[in-house]
Structures are given as structure tokens and as C-alpha cells.
XYZ file of C-alpha atoms in Angstrom:
708
model
C 42.210 17.865 -46.791
C 43.949 14.480 -46.639
C 41.440 11.668 -46.148
C 41.600 8.135 -44.802
C 41.371 6.834 -48.395
C 44.323 9.026 -49.403
C 46.431 7.481 -46.638
C 45.249 3.947 -47.447
C 46.191 4.411 -51.092
C 49.615 5.825 -50.271
C 50.306 3.185 -47.611
C 49.262 0.412 -49.988
C 51.735 1.630 -52.590
C 54.498 1.828 -49.977
C 53.940 -1.729 -48.798
C 54.220 -2.967 -52.403
C 53.892 -6.765 -52.232
C 52.693 -6.778 -48.642
C 48.984 -6.286 -48.022
C 47.949 -3.401 -45.835
C 46.246 -5.733 -43.347
C 49.552 -7.538 -42.741
C 50.855 -4.407 -41.010
C 48.447 -5.005 -38.119
C 49.611 -7.218 -35.243
C 47.478 -9.213 -32.825
C 48.871 -9.050 -29.303
C 49.063 -11.899 -26.808
C 45.948 -10.393 -25.251
C 44.033 -10.832 -28.506
C 43.974 -7.093 -29.272
C 44.592 -6.006 -32.861
C 47.232 -3.275 -32.918
C 46.957 -1.332 -36.178
C 49.639 0.848 -37.787
C 47.351 3.899 -37.827
C 44.560 5.200 -35.603
C 42.139 8.027 -36.291
C 39.256 9.634 -34.442
C 37.016 6.861 -35.791
C 38.766 4.508 -33.339
C 37.491 6.592 -30.428
C 33.832 6.786 -31.437
C 32.891 3.846 -29.212
C 34.534 5.518 -26.198
C 33.856 9.176 -26.979
C 31.661 9.687 -23.921
C 34.445 8.562 -21.581
C 37.359 10.673 -22.816
C 36.676 14.109 -21.313
C 38.590 13.436 -18.124
C 41.188 15.184 -16.008
C 43.901 13.810 -13.706
C 42.812 13.476 -10.100
C 39.140 12.997 -10.976
C 37.002 9.873 -11.285
C 37.717 7.412 -12.873
C 41.379 8.503 -12.597
C 42.488 7.122 -15.971
C 44.917 10.033 -16.295
C 46.298 9.624 -12.776
C 45.158 9.557 -9.139
C 46.589 13.012 -8.370
C 45.694 16.234 -10.142
C 49.288 17.372 -10.658
C 51.059 13.992 -10.733
C 54.841 14.326 -11.310
C 54.625 17.991 -12.287
C 54.335 18.670 -8.561
C 56.245 15.705 -7.089
C 57.980 12.868 -8.957
C 57.362 9.214 -8.262
C 59.112 7.594 -5.305
C 62.338 5.759 -6.114
C 62.056 2.583 -4.077
C 64.693 -0.051 -4.891
C 63.879 -3.602 -3.719
C 66.877 -5.048 -1.900
C 68.054 -7.346 0.851
C 71.393 -9.110 1.024
C 72.347 -11.970 3.316
C 72.577 -10.550 6.801
C 70.675 -7.678 8.392
C 73.940 -5.815 8.968
C 74.974 -5.985 5.293
C 71.504 -4.924 4.176
C 71.461 -2.009 6.598
C 74.734 -0.731 5.160
C 73.310 -1.006 1.627
C 70.113 0.862 2.628
C 72.124 3.739 4.068
C 74.125 4.020 0.833
C 70.925 3.996 -1.231
C 69.343 6.780 0.818
C 72.482 8.888 0.469
C 72.417 8.349 -3.303
C 68.905 9.749 -3.810
C 66.573 6.842 -3.070
C 63.369 8.022 -1.366
C 62.059 4.865 0.314
C 63.150 1.357 1.230
C 61.821 -1.915 -0.131
C 62.890 -5.025 1.751
C 63.575 -8.386 0.104
C 63.504 -11.261 2.599
C 65.165 -14.631 2.125
C 63.074 -17.724 1.404
C 63.253 -19.322 4.880
C 61.841 -16.083 6.302
C 59.031 -16.092 3.729
C 58.173 -19.677 4.581
C 58.169 -19.155 8.356
C 61.362 -21.018 9.254
C 64.111 -19.823 11.573
C 67.594 -19.906 10.058
C 68.644 -22.871 12.210
C 65.930 -25.136 10.784
C 67.638 -28.048 8.947
C 65.185 -27.793 6.002
C 66.462 -24.375 4.950
C 70.238 -24.569 5.253
C 70.938 -23.837 1.576
C 68.530 -20.896 1.334
C 69.501 -18.721 4.314
C 70.393 -15.227 3.128
C 70.536 -16.221 -0.544
C 67.639 -14.323 -2.144
C 67.134 -11.612 0.448
C 67.828 -10.756 4.043
C 67.376 -13.340 6.813
C 65.114 -12.115 9.638
C 64.462 -14.405 12.607
C 63.414 -11.965 15.332
C 63.159 -8.392 16.561
C 66.931 -8.451 17.103
C 67.500 -8.868 13.354
C 64.899 -6.227 12.518
C 66.591 -3.700 14.818
C 69.917 -4.300 13.061
C 68.225 -4.022 9.654
C 66.922 -0.496 10.374
C 69.636 0.779 12.691
C 70.073 4.579 12.389
C 67.310 4.791 9.771
C 64.608 7.311 10.805
C 61.457 5.240 10.410
C 59.258 8.263 11.123
C 60.638 9.872 7.926
C 61.557 6.976 5.591
C 58.730 4.848 4.205
C 59.332 1.106 4.154
C 57.802 -1.429 1.783
C 58.070 -5.078 2.800
C 57.426 -7.927 0.365
C 56.070 -10.482 2.794
C 53.032 -12.733 2.662
C 53.416 -16.187 4.247
C 55.147 -15.066 7.459
C 53.507 -11.649 7.349
C 52.437 -11.692 11.013
C 55.847 -12.109 12.713
C 57.586 -9.886 10.146
C 55.174 -6.963 10.445
C 55.036 -7.437 14.216
C 58.830 -7.397 14.560
C 59.013 -4.265 12.368
C 56.477 -2.506 14.602
C 58.340 -3.535 17.770
C 61.751 -2.540 16.358
C 60.329 0.882 15.452
C 58.797 1.315 18.915
C 62.102 0.479 20.571
C 63.790 3.153 18.438
C 61.218 5.722 19.556
C 58.841 5.657 16.560
C 55.169 4.993 17.258
C 52.900 2.835 15.113
C 50.989 5.919 13.996
C 54.185 7.486 12.614
C 55.124 4.526 10.422
C 54.580 4.877 6.679
C 55.004 2.296 3.971
C 53.390 -0.911 2.773
C 53.195 -4.557 3.754
C 52.466 -6.759 0.734
C 50.084 -9.122 2.587
C 48.771 -10.489 -0.738
C 48.409 -14.206 -0.111
C 46.048 -15.005 -2.989
C 48.706 -14.486 -5.643
C 51.014 -16.794 -3.673
C 48.614 -19.676 -4.285
C 48.541 -18.800 -7.992
C 52.192 -18.211 -8.813
C 54.859 -17.357 -6.244
C 54.147 -20.146 -3.751
C 55.676 -18.633 -0.614
C 52.555 -19.504 1.346
C 52.452 -21.312 4.687
C 48.818 -21.867 5.673
C 45.764 -22.951 3.615
C 43.748 -20.314 1.713
C 40.903 -19.751 4.193
C 43.220 -19.450 7.211
C 45.495 -17.165 5.194
C 42.573 -14.899 4.333
C 41.772 -14.582 8.034
C 45.330 -13.325 8.590
C 44.918 -10.792 5.757
C 41.696 -9.504 7.317
C 43.259 -9.227 10.794
C 46.080 -7.099 9.366
C 43.744 -4.835 7.402
C 41.601 -4.382 10.522
C 44.553 -3.619 12.816
C 46.224 -1.153 10.439
C 42.939 0.649 9.777
C 42.674 1.360 13.504
C 46.288 1.841 14.584
C 48.474 2.810 11.590
C 46.773 5.487 9.455
C 49.865 6.238 7.311
C 50.600 2.609 6.493
C 49.210 0.600 3.557
C 47.737 -2.671 4.801
C 48.108 -4.562 1.537
C 49.870 -4.341 -1.818
C 47.803 -6.304 -4.320
C 50.361 -7.759 -6.665
C 50.053 -8.328 -10.377
C 53.843 -8.406 -10.631
C 54.259 -12.085 -9.889
C 51.277 -13.001 -12.078
C 52.966 -11.169 -14.963
C 56.343 -12.776 -14.249
C 54.750 -16.230 -14.118
C 53.664 -15.818 -17.725
C 50.249 -14.123 -17.779
C 49.484 -11.784 -20.660
C 48.606 -8.233 -19.622
C 44.822 -8.661 -19.725
C 45.103 -11.774 -17.555
C 47.500 -10.035 -15.169
C 45.153 -7.075 -14.858
C 41.958 -9.098 -14.477
C 43.358 -11.516 -11.882
C 45.016 -8.737 -9.871
C 41.815 -6.712 -9.633
C 39.873 -9.888 -8.787
C 42.307 -10.417 -5.888
C 41.688 -6.844 -4.762
C 37.940 -7.314 -4.903
C 38.235 -10.427 -2.740
C 40.265 -8.537 -0.121
C 37.714 -5.713 -0.031
C 34.863 -8.157 0.578
C 36.894 -9.945 3.248
C 37.514 -6.697 5.118
C 33.857 -5.660 4.879
C 32.893 -8.902 6.612
C 34.793 -7.546 9.651
C 32.220 -4.765 9.876
C 34.744 -2.231 8.637
C 33.346 0.556 6.486
C 34.809 0.823 2.995
C 36.403 4.186 3.815
C 38.073 2.715 6.919
C 40.560 0.704 4.845
C 40.195 1.292 1.090
C 42.431 4.413 1.053
C 45.216 2.217 2.458
C 45.042 -0.421 -0.270
C 47.788 -0.274 -2.870
C 48.766 -2.252 -5.964
C 51.978 -3.585 -7.457
C 52.364 -4.201 -11.190
C 55.150 -5.502 -13.400
C 56.206 -3.527 -16.444
C 57.493 -5.551 -19.376
C 58.695 -4.790 -22.889
C 55.297 -4.327 -24.575
C 55.690 -0.564 -24.253
C 52.312 0.796 -25.362
C 50.319 -2.035 -23.789
C 52.043 -1.533 -20.416
C 51.103 2.154 -20.389
C 47.534 1.252 -21.274
C 47.491 -1.389 -18.530
C 48.075 1.123 -15.735
C 45.514 3.538 -17.164
C 42.983 0.701 -17.541
C 43.724 -0.521 -14.007
C 42.704 2.826 -12.523
C 39.569 2.904 -14.657
C 38.400 -0.582 -13.665
C 39.269 -0.243 -9.967
C 37.373 3.040 -9.665
C 34.332 1.393 -11.236
C 34.595 -1.669 -8.991
C 34.937 0.428 -5.832
C 32.082 2.709 -6.815
C 29.729 -0.231 -6.259
C 30.559 -0.087 -2.512
C 29.348 3.560 -2.280
C 32.405 5.097 -0.567
C 32.174 8.633 0.787
C 35.934 9.253 0.589
C 37.182 9.809 -2.962
C 40.508 8.188 -2.058
C 38.701 4.871 -1.690
C 38.195 4.907 -5.460
C 41.805 5.577 -6.407
C 44.160 2.840 -7.532
C 47.657 3.729 -6.370
C 50.460 1.495 -7.512
C 54.106 0.618 -7.230
C 55.747 -0.774 -10.368
C 58.827 -2.885 -10.957
C 60.488 -3.516 -14.275
C 60.318 -7.115 -15.426
C 62.851 -9.622 -14.142
C 61.692 -12.226 -16.642
C 62.595 -9.984 -19.597
C 66.234 -9.822 -18.475
C 68.511 -12.114 -20.447
C 71.697 -13.940 -19.506
C 72.845 -13.538 -23.117
C 74.302 -10.085 -23.852
C 73.331 -8.961 -20.319
C 74.233 -5.306 -20.924
C 71.208 -5.160 -23.241
C 69.193 -5.400 -20.031
C 70.124 -1.816 -19.143
C 68.225 -0.705 -22.250
C 65.295 -3.016 -21.506
C 64.987 -1.692 -17.969
C 65.081 1.912 -19.183
C 62.257 1.273 -21.662
C 60.188 -0.510 -19.024
C 60.804 2.283 -16.514
C 59.563 4.835 -19.059
C 56.400 2.780 -19.587
C 55.815 2.733 -15.815
C 56.188 6.495 -15.632
C 54.045 7.214 -18.694
C 51.429 4.910 -17.138
C 51.403 6.992 -13.942
C 53.002 4.810 -11.254
C 53.391 6.221 -7.728
C 56.697 4.482 -7.031
C 59.150 2.434 -9.044
C 61.871 -0.188 -8.737
C 64.237 -0.664 -11.664
C 65.895 -4.070 -11.943
C 69.650 -4.445 -12.248
C 71.056 -5.707 -15.546
C 72.816 -8.716 -13.983
C 69.772 -10.263 -12.292
C 69.473 -12.974 -14.969
C 72.910 -14.122 -13.804
C 72.894 -13.667 -10.030
C 71.937 -11.258 -7.259
C 72.650 -7.617 -8.212
C 75.975 -6.082 -7.292
C 76.243 -2.568 -5.804
C 77.567 -1.448 -9.219
C 74.589 -2.768 -11.177
C 72.141 -1.530 -8.518
C 73.620 1.961 -8.891
C 72.972 1.909 -12.643
C 69.401 0.788 -12.006
C 68.800 3.556 -9.473
C 70.454 6.189 -11.684
C 68.128 5.180 -14.523
C 65.273 6.612 -12.474
C 67.217 9.697 -11.410
C 68.004 10.492 -15.048
C 64.364 10.022 -16.059
C 63.309 12.369 -13.250
C 65.912 15.096 -13.698
C 67.143 15.081 -17.309
C 64.329 14.069 -19.659
C 61.494 16.491 -18.945
C 59.106 13.537 -18.869
C 57.690 14.402 -15.397
C 56.708 17.897 -16.530
C 53.598 16.688 -18.378
C 50.921 14.919 -16.363
C 49.555 12.512 -18.965
C 51.070 13.049 -22.422
C 49.048 10.151 -23.866
C 45.642 11.692 -23.200
C 43.675 12.199 -26.386
C 45.885 9.860 -28.380
C 43.672 7.959 -30.810
C 45.818 4.892 -30.267
C 46.414 5.015 -26.498
C 42.838 5.811 -25.562
C 41.567 2.999 -27.797
C 44.133 0.581 -26.380
C 43.300 1.562 -22.786
C 39.613 0.820 -23.180
C 40.141 -2.341 -25.248
C 42.482 -3.725 -22.583
C 39.984 -2.789 -19.868
C 37.308 -4.747 -21.731
C 39.579 -7.811 -21.996
C 40.402 -7.634 -18.273
C 36.701 -7.278 -17.423
C 36.088 -10.627 -19.133
C 38.617 -12.212 -16.737
C 36.950 -10.518 -13.765
C 33.579 -11.856 -14.860
C 34.941 -15.395 -15.207
C 36.341 -15.273 -11.668
C 33.018 -14.002 -10.354
C 31.254 -16.924 -12.068
C 33.580 -19.272 -10.155
C 32.473 -17.728 -6.850
C 35.272 -15.202 -6.344
C 39.031 -15.518 -6.252
C 39.424 -17.703 -3.161
C 37.096 -20.351 -4.590
C 38.690 -20.051 -8.029
C 42.147 -20.600 -6.520
C 40.969 -23.595 -4.491
C 39.853 -25.110 -7.808
C 43.270 -24.358 -9.332
C 41.799 -22.572 -12.338
C 43.684 -19.214 -12.428
C 46.975 -21.078 -12.053
C 46.208 -23.116 -15.179
C 45.244 -19.984 -17.135
C 48.644 -18.469 -16.315
C 50.548 -21.651 -17.157
C 48.806 -21.889 -20.535
C 49.778 -18.299 -21.311
C 53.404 -18.915 -20.253
C 53.736 -22.091 -22.348
C 52.251 -20.376 -25.396
C 54.647 -17.449 -25.145
C 57.695 -19.668 -24.618
C 56.807 -21.597 -27.778
C 56.588 -18.297 -29.688
C 60.054 -17.288 -28.445
C 61.600 -20.679 -29.170
C 60.037 -20.650 -32.637
C 61.269 -17.117 -33.372
C 57.826 -15.492 -33.624
C 58.618 -13.267 -30.644
C 62.017 -11.674 -31.066
C 64.472 -11.212 -28.194
C 67.710 -9.561 -29.282
C 70.721 -11.623 -28.317
C 68.607 -14.710 -27.581
C 66.911 -15.746 -30.822
C 68.244 -13.053 -33.174
C 71.554 -11.158 -33.473
C 73.199 -13.689 -31.194
C 76.681 -12.693 -30.039
C 79.458 -15.258 -30.132
C 81.321 -13.463 -27.355
C 80.500 -14.044 -23.709
C 80.302 -10.758 -21.812
C 82.225 -10.673 -18.542
C 80.035 -9.559 -15.664
C 81.080 -9.504 -12.016
C 78.352 -11.057 -9.883
C 77.456 -10.964 -6.217
C 77.983 -14.161 -4.256
C 76.477 -14.397 -0.773
C 78.457 -16.480 1.726
C 75.555 -18.649 2.824
C 77.562 -20.414 5.542
C 78.669 -17.131 7.109
C 75.107 -15.771 7.151
C 73.910 -19.010 8.771
C 76.528 -18.691 11.498
C 75.514 -15.079 12.217
C 71.810 -15.905 12.310
C 72.234 -18.960 14.528
C 74.389 -16.952 16.939
C 71.709 -14.250 17.193
C 69.000 -16.872 17.750
C 71.052 -18.305 20.608
C 71.403 -14.803 22.061
C 67.642 -14.284 21.731
C 66.778 -17.485 23.577
C 69.415 -16.995 26.246
C 68.419 -13.444 27.207
C 64.624 -13.471 27.013
C 62.155 -14.070 29.823
C 61.200 -17.594 28.775
C 58.047 -17.749 30.873
C 56.800 -14.486 29.388
C 57.628 -15.631 25.862
C 55.770 -18.912 26.261
C 52.774 -17.077 27.731
C 52.484 -14.856 24.636
C 52.811 -17.886 22.349
C 50.069 -19.647 24.312
C 47.881 -16.549 23.911
C 48.564 -16.637 20.167
C 47.579 -20.293 20.026
C 44.344 -19.497 21.852
C 43.648 -16.581 19.513
C 44.198 -18.722 16.425
C 41.875 -21.364 17.841
C 39.008 -19.315 19.197
C 39.362 -15.738 17.933
C 41.355 -12.579 18.475
C 43.367 -10.285 16.235
C 46.422 -12.297 15.214
C 48.578 -9.261 14.426
C 47.982 -7.800 17.877
C 48.837 -11.152 19.480
C 51.927 -11.523 17.271
C 53.172 -8.068 18.310
C 52.960 -9.164 21.940
C 54.907 -12.335 21.114
C 57.647 -10.470 19.257
C 57.947 -7.949 22.100
C 58.568 -10.928 24.361
C 61.345 -12.024 21.972
C 59.628 -14.967 20.312
C 61.230 -15.938 17.008
C 59.628 -15.893 13.581
C 59.771 -19.679 13.438
C 58.095 -20.040 16.822
C 55.186 -17.767 15.899
C 54.763 -19.572 12.569
C 54.869 -22.985 14.253
C 52.144 -22.011 16.712
C 49.852 -20.959 13.859
C 50.738 -24.121 11.954
C 49.448 -26.200 14.874
C 45.995 -24.720 14.295
C 45.926 -24.077 10.549
C 48.302 -26.719 9.186
C 50.993 -26.187 6.514
C 49.568 -26.044 2.999
C 50.858 -28.239 0.162
C 49.490 -27.440 -3.292
C 48.485 -30.157 -5.710
C 50.823 -30.498 -8.698
C 49.149 -30.032 -12.079
C 50.394 -29.071 -15.532
C 48.861 -28.138 -18.865
C 49.440 -30.176 -22.009
C 49.459 -29.563 -25.739
C 49.861 -25.769 -25.480
C 53.589 -25.591 -26.247
C 53.395 -27.918 -29.248
C 50.336 -26.203 -30.730
C 51.974 -22.759 -30.476
C 55.377 -23.834 -31.838
C 55.783 -22.658 -35.434
C 58.431 -25.088 -36.754
C 56.559 -28.380 -37.186
C 59.469 -29.987 -39.057
C 61.835 -29.451 -36.118
C 59.287 -30.955 -33.729
C 58.720 -33.943 -35.992
C 62.462 -34.597 -36.275
C 62.851 -34.598 -32.510
C 59.779 -36.806 -32.044
C 61.468 -39.401 -34.227
C 64.568 -39.216 -31.990
C 62.377 -39.866 -28.940
C 60.712 -42.798 -30.711
C 64.125 -44.308 -31.509
C 65.081 -43.917 -27.839
C 61.888 -45.700 -26.769
C 62.632 -48.582 -29.119
C 66.137 -48.942 -27.686
C 65.291 -48.448 -23.997
C 61.855 -50.087 -23.972
C 60.189 -46.912 -22.687
C 60.162 -43.181 -23.238
C 62.769 -40.957 -21.574
C 61.519 -40.072 -18.089
C 62.511 -36.873 -16.319
C 61.581 -35.424 -12.935
C 61.442 -31.629 -12.754
C 62.202 -30.376 -9.255
C 62.786 -27.166 -7.347
C 64.956 -27.735 -4.302
C 64.685 -25.857 -1.026
C 62.192 -23.082 -0.392
C 62.135 -21.445 -3.842
C 58.545 -21.423 -5.097
C 59.071 -19.434 -8.328
C 58.061 -22.228 -10.680
C 57.343 -20.559 -14.042
C 60.472 -22.052 -15.591
C 59.891 -25.481 -14.069
C 56.268 -25.617 -15.229
C 57.067 -24.399 -18.764
C 59.887 -26.919 -19.125
C 57.651 -29.697 -17.766
C 54.782 -29.039 -20.177
C 57.136 -28.510 -23.127
C 59.127 -31.710 -22.457
C 55.861 -33.638 -22.195
C 54.724 -32.195 -25.534
C 58.101 -33.251 -26.988
C 57.550 -36.880 -26.000
C 59.153 -37.239 -22.559
C 57.388 -38.819 -19.603
C 57.503 -36.006 -17.046
C 57.084 -36.074 -13.276
C 56.745 -32.697 -11.554
C 57.927 -33.001 -7.968
C 56.106 -31.201 -5.149
C 57.597 -27.875 -4.132
C 59.931 -27.416 -1.158
C 61.689 -30.790 -1.243
C 65.051 -31.246 0.449
C 67.801 -32.804 -1.704
C 67.378 -36.079 0.198
C 63.628 -36.142 -0.479
C 64.158 -35.351 -4.161
C 66.759 -38.108 -4.565
C 64.504 -40.665 -2.921
C 61.502 -39.686 -5.070
C 63.554 -39.834 -8.284
C 64.706 -43.375 -7.513
C 61.221 -44.491 -6.523
C 59.852 -43.085 -9.813
C 62.661 -44.775 -11.805
C 63.513 -41.647 -13.790
C 66.339 -41.311 -16.292
C 67.017 -37.680 -15.384
C 66.395 -34.990 -12.778
C 65.980 -31.407 -13.966
C 66.695 -28.935 -11.165
C 65.178 -25.474 -11.686
C 66.855 -22.788 -9.589
C 66.339 -19.039 -9.266
C 67.306 -18.345 -5.673
C 71.106 -18.818 -5.704
C 71.090 -21.969 -3.569
C 72.510 -24.209 -6.297
C 76.039 -24.445 -4.854
C 74.655 -25.926 -1.634
C 71.583 -27.851 -2.767
C 72.802 -29.501 -5.990
C 75.935 -31.109 -4.469
C 73.723 -32.370 -1.636
C 71.374 -33.915 -4.217
C 74.299 -35.649 -5.955
C 75.544 -36.984 -2.623
C 72.107 -38.383 -1.743
C 71.702 -40.011 -5.162
C 75.035 -41.754 -4.730
C 74.153 -42.966 -1.241
C 70.857 -44.391 -2.543
C 72.422 -46.075 -5.579
C 71.137 -43.580 -8.130
C 74.451 -42.685 -9.816
C 72.980 -43.599 -13.209
C 70.394 -40.787 -13.007
C 71.399 -37.806 -15.144
C 71.218 -34.455 -13.321
C 70.742 -31.227 -15.261
C 70.337 -27.725 -13.841
C 68.595 -24.710 -15.344
C 67.881 -21.173 -14.202
C 69.733 -18.152 -12.849
C 73.275 -19.487 -12.467
C 76.443 -17.379 -12.790
C 78.759 -18.606 -15.569
C 81.560 -18.878 -13.004
C 79.552 -21.567 -11.175
C 79.220 -23.836 -14.214
C 82.592 -25.483 -13.599
C 81.691 -26.052 -9.934
C 78.427 -27.797 -10.842
C 80.043 -29.858 -13.598
C 82.736 -30.999 -11.168
C 79.964 -32.275 -8.892
C 78.529 -34.406 -11.692
C 75.943 -32.140 -13.358
C 75.590 -33.237 -17.007
C 74.135 -30.058 -18.549
C 73.482 -26.472 -17.415
C 70.910 -24.238 -19.132
C 70.735 -20.499 -18.492
C 67.741 -18.217 -19.060
C 66.809 -17.931 -22.730
C 67.826 -21.451 -23.713
C 65.507 -22.842 -26.415
C 63.625 -25.719 -24.812
C 63.944 -27.993 -27.820
C 67.729 -27.521 -27.741
C 67.834 -28.410 -24.049
C 65.620 -31.457 -24.724
C 68.064 -32.698 -27.374
C 70.986 -32.388 -24.954
C 69.092 -34.102 -22.136
C 68.190 -36.989 -24.426
C 71.835 -37.324 -25.502
C 73.001 -37.283 -21.853
C 70.518 -40.056 -20.960
C 71.677 -42.143 -23.930
C 75.263 -41.967 -22.641
C 74.138 -43.569 -19.379
C 72.282 -46.476 -21.010
């Protein structure tokens, strides 16, 4: 019989000059991944491995038959400009084999602003569909049977008017609340950590979450009251153990919040769902979903549920948007396929596959079709769904699952020591953990330690031509404003104001805010009006700006390159009398700030003086702050397609205020065809996704020198 020593001897001879230990890799999570696993690697966990799908702790899946009986739900996340355009797209998706709908809303909607609010002009319809009232919601779902098609809605900040308008639109089409199936995200805690589309402060926001859980538990038995999201934590830069630990800590906080309403655990726990990202670390992503079910079942067991479904973690997954590259974008089709396979092998209940062009712009119908067909091919051509959990019993996968669970448990314990997730977030600690992880990984990519094909290795000299989708922001604004005028002209104003007054009273002294919001939306209040009433009581939250330091430089592997650039910065300081000063800003309502925060901490580590502007500034506010801070440059980070409106407005305001000497650079998701437009408006440099930060820093420094 071949022994471990036989293998070790043979492997050692094969590696020749390399030592056998060098074949092991340590993951970002701090887990050693070896080239070979044997039964010895399962000895620690041997008592936990005799499990079956559909049984506690559900490591092998929440259902006994999984995809062998019914495949996962294909649920593509989409929303484009106007409700009418999105409705047309949804109908086409359903005809093409999609099973459920997943609605992407634009940023003004997320942030509780009507489309005619002057603060949001450049964002209307750009990163999702604009919804201002029940009228828009009725157009969005026209001729879609809401008693048969499940609907997932990614909404957190303005969750009350959005969910209320969905309920009212369904009622007016003949579908009762009890017939509705789907999910409302309603996960506000992760907004304060990473995505930033919050409106109200944490404690007030948690009251809204509890009101929704309570209402749905009583009135909407087929609807999931919350989707606890690790996706945005992952996309903001967390490693997989951190993503898993923080996501489950969020879930634990929501459970405790609902229990304080005197709900029993079985009243609402079966209607909790999760949402995870799936990136390119194939084996670790599979282990993450298996470990998530294990940990959640153990956490929920402590509440002594009687219903087994209260113990089950059910999840939607979405392939990573961050892993998509602007360079060689067709490679993204392969990346998405690999990530989709990891989601399926991990046992997801539904899946969204990203389109290959999303590092360049919003997806086109062509690219969305490829993304959807990726799932159809996995379901119908591969045979993968025929086996419930093909990884069970794997020496490697079982070991990895339990090791990752142990790492995530450490994160859970740290959050508990801080007093739970709400208190931890109010101290800003989880946000800093994520930013440290993101900075460390970016340094590894820039230094070549983490390989990305087409970005830092095998770089193509040819620029691939990709047609991109361009939303006519001005046209969407006109349509939305016209419908708002129709709404206000045709409603019973006295009745509307009465429901808004009732909502104000409920926010002040008690009452279920979802129930009161439904009454307001029935009376044709607008999303902005409902949000403004709640803002009177709760206020509008503004997070404190903080960044990490030293992480990028310490993780960067090429010290000589850093030292050379540091000398360039020193020479600049000698010439100018101070260090180069840059303000990093996100304009409009886009709160996705991973890129902005990573650039800010990296530029600071490279010797720049860096100001990070508060989120949600208008171009006029950003221009004024830049001049007041006497910066050499403004770095605009953009992901939400508003650059053609917001950047020219910034340039105009700088000129009016006498700031023509300030260099403006733009980075983020920008179609190549828009580069000439931005340059013509005075932008000095444009950096797409995947740009090495040290290369961008060199170009920014050179652009500033030209202005001196």
C-alpha cells in the first residue's frame, strides 16, 4: 500500500530545487492550503462529518434533494432607466428562461429622493430603475403575474416607500399581500459598513427593519422579510472569513431585534434569507457557503426554535462584480462561469450571473443574455445538478469548510465583545477591518503577488471593442418628472396629507411604519415625501470619514519601486514647498466607496496629503471644498454612470470659483468611448478598473507639476 512517506518522497523528487513546503499557499483568510490532503486532515472534525443534505446542521444543503429535484432559481438583477424600459426587459428575461425577477433601483430612489430633486439630477435612472411612486411601480410590473413570479428587491434606505408601493401596485392588479413571493433586502447594517445607501441613523434604521419583519411575519407568509447581505462586504474588499463572520453577525443582530418585538423565533426566522458574493477563489467560495449553513444553524439553535426551517440558511448568490476587468473584458465570461459553478457547488438557492461588460458600463441586452445562458447551460448541459453535494467526504473540502467556519467564528466573537453589530458599526470598527483587507489585497495585485490575467500578467496590447449601454439620463428625468406632476395633479391632496401626518405621528410616538407607509402610497404620496416625513423625526445620517494608513505600503512587495516614487514626491515638496495634496471625492448619490478608500489610503502611503470628501456631495459642494482645502488635484471616483453629467458640472463650478489650476482626474467604471468626452471637458487623466495605483500616482504627480 502506498503511504504518506512514499508520496512525500516522490513529491520531493518532483519538486527538485523547490522545497515541499513551498507548494502550500496561505490564503487571505490566513488558512494554509496544502497540495495534498488525507484522512489525517479530517481527524479533528471526524465527529461532524456523518451528515446528510436537509438535516441539521445543513452543511450539505438546506433541502434533502437539492438540485436533483429542482434546480436553483435563475434571478438576474436588472433595472434600466425608466420603469417602462425595465418592464420590457423583464418580460424578455422571463420568456428566455429566467425564473424570478431581481430589481435594481437607481441611486436617488435608494437615498429617498424623488427624481425632480435638484441634488440627484445626474443620477436619475443611471444605475437602476427610477421609482418615485405607485404609478412607476405599476408600470414596472405591468402584465407580470405577481402571484406566480417571485420578486427580489435590493432596497434598504428607502425600503418603506418601495415595499409599500410594490404591495399597493400588486393589490391594484388583483394580487393580495398573502400571494406575493420574493424578498426585500432590508439589510441596513451592511449599508453603514460598505454600500452607504442609508438615509436615517442606525438606531432609527433598525426600528424600520423590525417593523418590516413584524408586518411580513403577520401578513405576507410567502415573502422573505430580509436578505442579509455579505455580497457588498465581499465587494468592498473583505476576505471570505471576514465576509462570513460580519454577515452572520448582522443576521444575529436582526434576530435579536425582532425578538424584542415579542415575536417568536419561528414567526420570522423561516423568512430570513442571505445574499453572498462568489469570487474567483473557487474552493474557498464553495467552503464559505457550506460553512455559512453550519454556523447559522448553530447560532439559531441557541434560540430553541420548534420549526426546523428556522435553522436553515437559505441564500441567493451573485458572481463578483469586483473581479470583472476592463482589460480583456471577454475574459470576464470565463470568470463569471467559474464563479457561478462555485455558487452551485456551494448549494445556493438562487443565482445572478454578472455580465462581462459591467467593468465598462451597464450591461447590454447582448451581454445579459450571455450571463443568463451561462446558468441555463450549467443547469441543462453539465450534469452538475444531478449530484446533491459532490464535495462531501472530500479530505480537502471538509477540512476547508471547518477551518473557514472557525475563522469566521473568531470574527463573530469579536463583534459580540463590542456589544453586537449595531454598537460595533457605531464605533466604525467593522468598516476599518474591511478597508484594511481591501488595501492589503490591492497592494498584492499591484505588486504582482496576486495574478489577474490581462491586468498584471499576459497583458494584451489590443483594445477589445465592446458595445456598451448608455442610459439617456435627461430623457429618464423628463419621464419621471412628468409622472410626478401627474401624481400630484390627480391625487386627493387632503387624503394624501392626512396619511403623511399619520406617518409622522407613527414615527414620533409609535406604530408600524410599513403599515403607515402602505396607507400613504395608496393615497399617492411619493417616495420622496414619505422619506422626508421620516427624516423630520429621525434626521438624515452622515457618516464620519476615516481611512486606514500604512496597510498598502506594508503589503506592497516592490520596495525599490516605492522608494523611487517617494524620492519623486520629496523632489516635488522641495519645489512646491509642500507635498502634493489631493481630494478624493464621489459625486452624487453613489456610495460604493471601495475604490475611493483604497486609492486614498494608498496615495497617503505613497506620500500625498489626502483629503477624503464626505459622501453625496454635489459638484458645486465638491468644487467649493477643494478650493477651501487648497488642493492640487481632485480625484473623482465613479461607478454609477453619472460621470458625463457630474464631471462637467464640477469643471464648470471650479472655473466659476477660480479653481482652474486644480487638476481633475477620474477613475472607475467609464466606457472607453467616454474618455474623449471627459478629456474635452478638461479632465487630465482617466483610470479604469485594474490600473496599478502607483502608476496612477505617477501620472497624477506629473499632471500637478504641469500646472505649477
